[in-house]
PDB file of C-alpha atoms in Angstrom:
ATOM      1  CA  UNK A 220      -2.554  -4.929 -17.451  1.00 79.00           C
ATOM      2  CA  UNK A 221      -3.396  -5.562 -13.799  1.00 83.00           C
ATOM      3  CA  UNK A 222      -1.202  -2.639 -12.638  1.00 81.00           C
ATOM      4  CA  UNK A 223      -2.788  -0.289 -15.167  1.00 85.00           C
ATOM      5  CA  UNK A 224      -6.161  -1.389 -13.988  1.00 87.00           C
ATOM      6  CA  UNK A 225      -5.303  -0.780 -10.428  1.00 87.00           C
ATOM      7  CA  UNK A 226      -3.804   2.599 -11.251  1.00 84.00           C
ATOM      8  CA  UNK A 227      -7.010   3.651 -13.103  1.00 87.00           C
ATOM      9  CA  UNK A 228      -9.244   2.282 -10.340  1.00 86.00           C
ATOM     10  CA  UNK A 229      -7.372   4.200  -7.727  1.00 84.00           C
ATOM     11  CA  UNK A 230      -8.015   7.525  -9.649  1.00 85.00           C
ATOM     12  CA  UNK A 231     -11.715   6.648  -9.929  1.00 88.00           C
ATOM     13  CA  UNK A 232     -12.029   5.925  -6.218  1.00 84.00           C
ATOM     14  CA  UNK A 233     -10.051   8.974  -5.277  1.00 82.00           C
ATOM     15  CA  UNK A 234     -12.564  11.027  -7.524  1.00 85.00           C
ATOM     16  CA  UNK A 235     -15.588   9.255  -5.779  1.00 84.00           C
ATOM     17  CA  UNK A 236     -16.577   7.804  -9.103  1.00 90.00           C
ATOM     18  CA  UNK A 237     -16.268   4.221  -7.884  1.00 88.00           C
ATOM     19  CA  UNK A 238     -16.786   2.987  -4.397  1.00 86.00           C
ATOM     20  CA  UNK A 239     -13.597   1.726  -2.872  1.00 86.00           C
ATOM     21  CA  UNK A 240     -15.232  -1.194  -1.127  1.00 85.00           C
ATOM     22  CA  UNK A 241     -17.251  -2.326  -3.918  1.00 86.00           C
ATOM     23  CA  UNK A 242     -14.161  -2.412  -6.005  1.00 87.00           C
ATOM     24  CA  UNK A 243     -12.146  -4.058  -3.224  1.00 88.00           C
ATOM     25  CA  UNK A 244     -14.294  -7.075  -3.409  1.00 87.00           C
ATOM     26  CA  UNK A 245     -13.164  -7.608  -7.099  1.00 87.00           C
ATOM     27  CA  UNK A 246      -9.567  -6.441  -6.607  1.00 88.00           C
ATOM     28  CA  UNK A 247      -8.974  -8.727  -3.626  1.00 87.00           C
ATOM     29  CA  UNK A 248      -9.893 -11.753  -5.802  1.00 87.00           C
ATOM     30  CA  UNK A 249      -7.766 -10.865  -8.734  1.00 84.00           C
ATOM     31  CA  UNK A 250      -4.406  -9.542  -7.521  1.00 84.00           C
ATOM     32  CA  UNK A 251      -3.074 -12.368  -5.521  1.00 84.00           C
ATOM     33  CA  UNK A 252       0.147 -12.300  -7.557  1.00 82.00           C
ATOM     34  CA  UNK A 253       1.313  -9.130  -5.944  1.00 86.00           C
ATOM     35  CA  UNK A 254       4.168 -10.886  -4.193  1.00 87.00           C
ATOM     36  CA  UNK A 255       5.443 -12.000  -7.604  1.00 88.00           C
ATOM     37  CA  UNK A 256       4.994  -8.970  -9.713  1.00 88.00           C
ATOM     38  CA  UNK A 257       6.549  -5.753  -8.457  1.00 90.00           C
ATOM     39  CA  UNK A 258       4.356  -3.602 -10.892  1.00 90.00           C
ATOM     40  CA  UNK A 259       1.151  -5.308  -9.640  1.00 91.00           C
ATOM     41  CA  UNK A 260       2.509  -4.747  -6.066  1.00 92.00           C
ATOM     42  CA  UNK A 261       3.052  -1.126  -6.774  1.00 92.00           C
ATOM     43  CA  UNK A 262      -0.424  -0.693  -8.349  1.00 91.00           C
ATOM     44  CA  UNK A 263      -2.031  -2.446  -5.435  1.00 92.00           C
ATOM     45  CA  UNK A 264      -0.254  -0.248  -2.980  1.00 91.00           C
ATOM     46  CA  UNK A 265      -1.328   2.882  -4.856  1.00 89.00           C
ATOM     47  CA  UNK A 266      -4.918   1.687  -4.833  1.00 88.00           C
ATOM     48  CA  UNK A 267      -4.721   0.972  -1.031  1.00 88.00           C
ATOM     49  CA  UNK A 268      -3.337   4.422  -0.023  1.00 82.00           C
ATOM     50  CA  UNK A 269      -6.028   4.935   2.481  1.00 67.00           C
ATOM     51  CA  UNK A 270      -7.464   8.094   1.072  1.00 65.00           C
ATOM     52  CA  UNK A 271     -10.648   6.335   0.115  1.00 59.00           C
ATOM     53  CA  UNK A 272     -10.775   4.065   3.136  1.00 72.00           C
ATOM     54  CA  UNK A 273     -13.135   4.381   5.976  1.00 76.00           C
ATOM     55  CA  UNK A 274     -11.191   2.502   8.737  1.00 76.00           C
ATOM     56  CA  UNK A 275     -13.723   2.890  11.495  1.00 79.00           C
ATOM     57  CA  UNK A 276     -16.543   1.521   9.428  1.00 84.00           C
ATOM     58  CA  UNK A 277     -14.416  -1.398   7.816  1.00 84.00           C
ATOM     59  CA  UNK A 278     -11.721  -2.239  10.410  1.00 81.00           C
ATOM     60  CA  UNK A 279     -11.232  -5.727   9.094  1.00 85.00           C
ATOM     61  CA  UNK A 280     -10.533  -4.647   5.463  1.00 86.00           C
ATOM     62  CA  UNK A 281      -8.370  -1.850   6.772  1.00 84.00           C
ATOM     63  CA  UNK A 282      -6.296  -4.613   8.713  1.00 83.00           C
ATOM     64  CA  UNK A 283      -5.884  -6.690   5.604  1.00 87.00           C
ATOM     65  CA  UNK A 284      -4.961  -3.769   3.552  1.00 88.00           C
ATOM     66  CA  UNK A 285      -2.322  -2.656   6.108  1.00 86.00           C
ATOM     67  CA  UNK A 286      -0.921  -6.215   6.265  1.00 86.00           C
ATOM     68  CA  UNK A 287      -0.719  -6.279   2.340  1.00 90.00           C
ATOM     69  CA  UNK A 288       1.007  -2.853   2.327  1.00 90.00           C
ATOM     70  CA  UNK A 289       3.529  -3.990   5.011  1.00 87.00           C
ATOM     71  CA  UNK A 290       4.175  -7.203   3.239  1.00 89.00           C
ATOM     72  CA  UNK A 291       4.828  -5.316  -0.003  1.00 91.00           C
ATOM     73  CA  UNK A 292       6.994  -2.698   1.783  1.00 88.00           C
ATOM     74  CA  UNK A 293       9.219  -5.361   3.577  1.00 85.00           C
ATOM     75  CA  UNK A 294       9.274  -7.962   0.786  1.00 84.00           C
ATOM     76  CA  UNK A 295      12.851  -9.140   0.039  1.00 79.00           C
ATOM     77  CA  UNK A 296      12.955  -9.842  -3.658  1.00 70.00           C
ATOM     78  CA  UNK A 297      16.063  -9.776  -5.802  1.00 64.00           C
ATOM     79  CA  UNK A 298      14.452 -10.242  -9.201  1.00 68.00           C
ATOM     80  CA  UNK A 299      13.549  -7.015 -11.039  1.00 65.00           C
ATOM     81  CA  UNK A 300      15.407  -5.213  -8.154  1.00 78.00           C
ATOM     82  CA  UNK A 301      14.585  -1.589  -9.315  1.00 84.00           C
ATOM     83  CA  UNK A 302      10.937  -2.258  -9.832  1.00 88.00           C
ATOM     84  CA  UNK A 303      10.711  -3.844  -6.375  1.00 88.00           C
ATOM     85  CA  UNK A 304      12.302  -0.720  -4.752  1.00 88.00           C
ATOM     86  CA  UNK A 305       9.605   1.308  -6.289  1.00 89.00           C
ATOM     87  CA  UNK A 306       6.895  -1.006  -5.123  1.00 90.00           C
ATOM     88  CA  UNK A 307       8.248  -0.971  -1.557  1.00 90.00           C
ATOM     89  CA  UNK A 308       8.512   2.858  -1.595  1.00 88.00           C
ATOM     90  CA  UNK A 309       4.927   3.300  -2.955  1.00 90.00           C
ATOM     91  CA  UNK A 310       3.843   0.773  -0.162  1.00 90.00           C
ATOM     92  CA  UNK A 311       5.285   2.844   2.595  1.00 85.00           C
ATOM     93  CA  UNK A 312       4.041   6.016   1.011  1.00 86.00           C
ATOM     94  CA  UNK A 313       0.575   4.597   1.027  1.00 87.00           C
ATOM     95  CA  UNK A 314       0.992   3.512   4.780  1.00 84.00           C
ATOM     96  CA  UNK A 315       1.650   7.256   5.565  1.00 80.00           C
ATOM     97  CA  UNK A 316      -2.069   7.967   4.888  1.00 80.00           C
ATOM     98  CA  UNK A 317      -3.166   5.712   7.886  1.00 78.00           C
ATOM     99  CA  UNK A 318      -3.589   6.492  11.541  1.00 74.00           C
ATOM    100  CA  UNK A 319      -0.653   5.569  13.807  1.00 68.00           C
ATOM    101  CA  UNK A 320      -2.930   3.044  15.726  1.00 68.00           C
ATOM    102  CA  UNK A 321      -3.268   0.978  12.540  1.00 70.00           C
ATOM    103  CA  UNK A 322       0.493   0.760  12.372  1.00 69.00           C
ATOM    104  CA  UNK A 323       0.389  -0.860  15.819  1.00 67.00           C
ATOM    105  CA  UNK A 324      -1.761  -3.635  14.419  1.00 67.00           C
ATOM    106  CA  UNK A 325       1.156  -4.953  12.336  1.00 68.00           C
ATOM    107  CA  UNK A 326       2.611  -8.009  13.798  1.00 64.00           C
ATOM    108  CA  UNK A 327       6.266  -6.945  13.766  1.00 63.00           C
ATOM    109  CA  UNK A 328       5.481  -3.477  15.292  1.00 59.00           C
ATOM    110  CA  UNK A 329       2.646  -4.449  17.714  1.00 55.00           C
ATOM    111  CA  UNK A 330       4.927  -4.636  20.775  1.00 55.00           C
ATOM    112  CA  UNK A 331       7.237  -1.978  19.678  1.00 55.00           C
ATOM    113  CA  UNK A 332       5.698   1.442  19.719  1.00 57.00           C
ATOM    114  CA  UNK A 333       8.975   3.221  19.882  1.00 60.00           C
ATOM    115  CA  UNK A 334       9.700   1.524  16.364  1.00 57.00           C
ATOM    116  CA  UNK A 335       6.402   2.943  15.094  1.00 57.00           C
ATOM    117  CA  UNK A 336       7.288   6.444  16.255  1.00 59.00           C
ATOM    118  CA  UNK A 337      10.665   6.132  14.431  1.00 59.00           C
ATOM    119  CA  UNK A 338       8.906   4.933  11.357  1.00 60.00           C
ATOM    120  CA  UNK A 339       6.371   7.890  11.364  1.00 58.00           C
ATOM    121  CA  UNK A 340       8.696  10.550  12.220  1.00 60.00           C
ATOM    122  CA  UNK A 341      11.905   9.632  10.384  1.00 60.00           C
ATOM    123  CA  UNK A 342      11.554   7.120   7.612  1.00 58.00           C
ATOM    124  CA  UNK A 343       8.130   7.846   6.125  1.00 56.00           C
ATOM    125  CA  UNK A 344       8.755  11.605   5.673  1.00 56.00           C
ATOM    126  CA  UNK A 345      12.023  10.505   3.713  1.00 58.00           C
ATOM    127  CA  UNK A 346       9.886   8.328   1.471  1.00 53.00           C
ATOM    128  CA  UNK A 347       7.471  11.087   0.683  1.00 52.00           C
ATOM    129  CA  UNK A 348       8.969  11.712  -2.604  1.00 52.00           C
ATOM    130  CA  UNK A 349       6.957  11.660  -5.854  1.00 48.00           C
ATOM    131  CA  UNK A 350       8.036   8.429  -7.476  1.00 48.00           C
ATOM    132  CA  UNK A 351       6.288   7.685 -10.594  1.00 48.00           C
ATOM    133  CA  UNK A 352       4.868   4.153 -10.898  1.00 46.00           C
ATOM    134  CA  UNK A 353       6.195   3.451 -14.370  1.00 45.00           C
ATOM    135  CA  UNK A 354       9.250   5.804 -14.534  1.00 48.00           C
ATOM    136  CA  UNK A 355      12.611   4.203 -15.442  1.00 50.00           C
ATOM    137  CA  UNK A 356      15.046   3.690 -12.544  1.00 52.00           C
TER     138      UNK A 356
END
């Protein structure tokens, strides 16, 4: 149910029907299970894809969201493996919408700008496939 709500909310924010930041105040409180539920993680990653995000106006929220996306993208979970692969892929696809300087805020990449360039130039374009959130593996 949470994943479907996040997917719907993402569409509403993208169409400027709902304000991303107003919705974020509610979303942030109710999706704290994203590290346990791959479909919720995928829905949250889709919602946080950055297209509705004003990074310059809300840098603290942008940092939190970037850390969430990175956590989902690098999470090692062996249960529901196929679903986690989709969640990680969607998280990295969402990261593609952010500026390079935000990637450098991530703890594991902060001191390694060469790694950031590799991710941006090589890995992220490979992930830019259209993977359906609820499609079977």
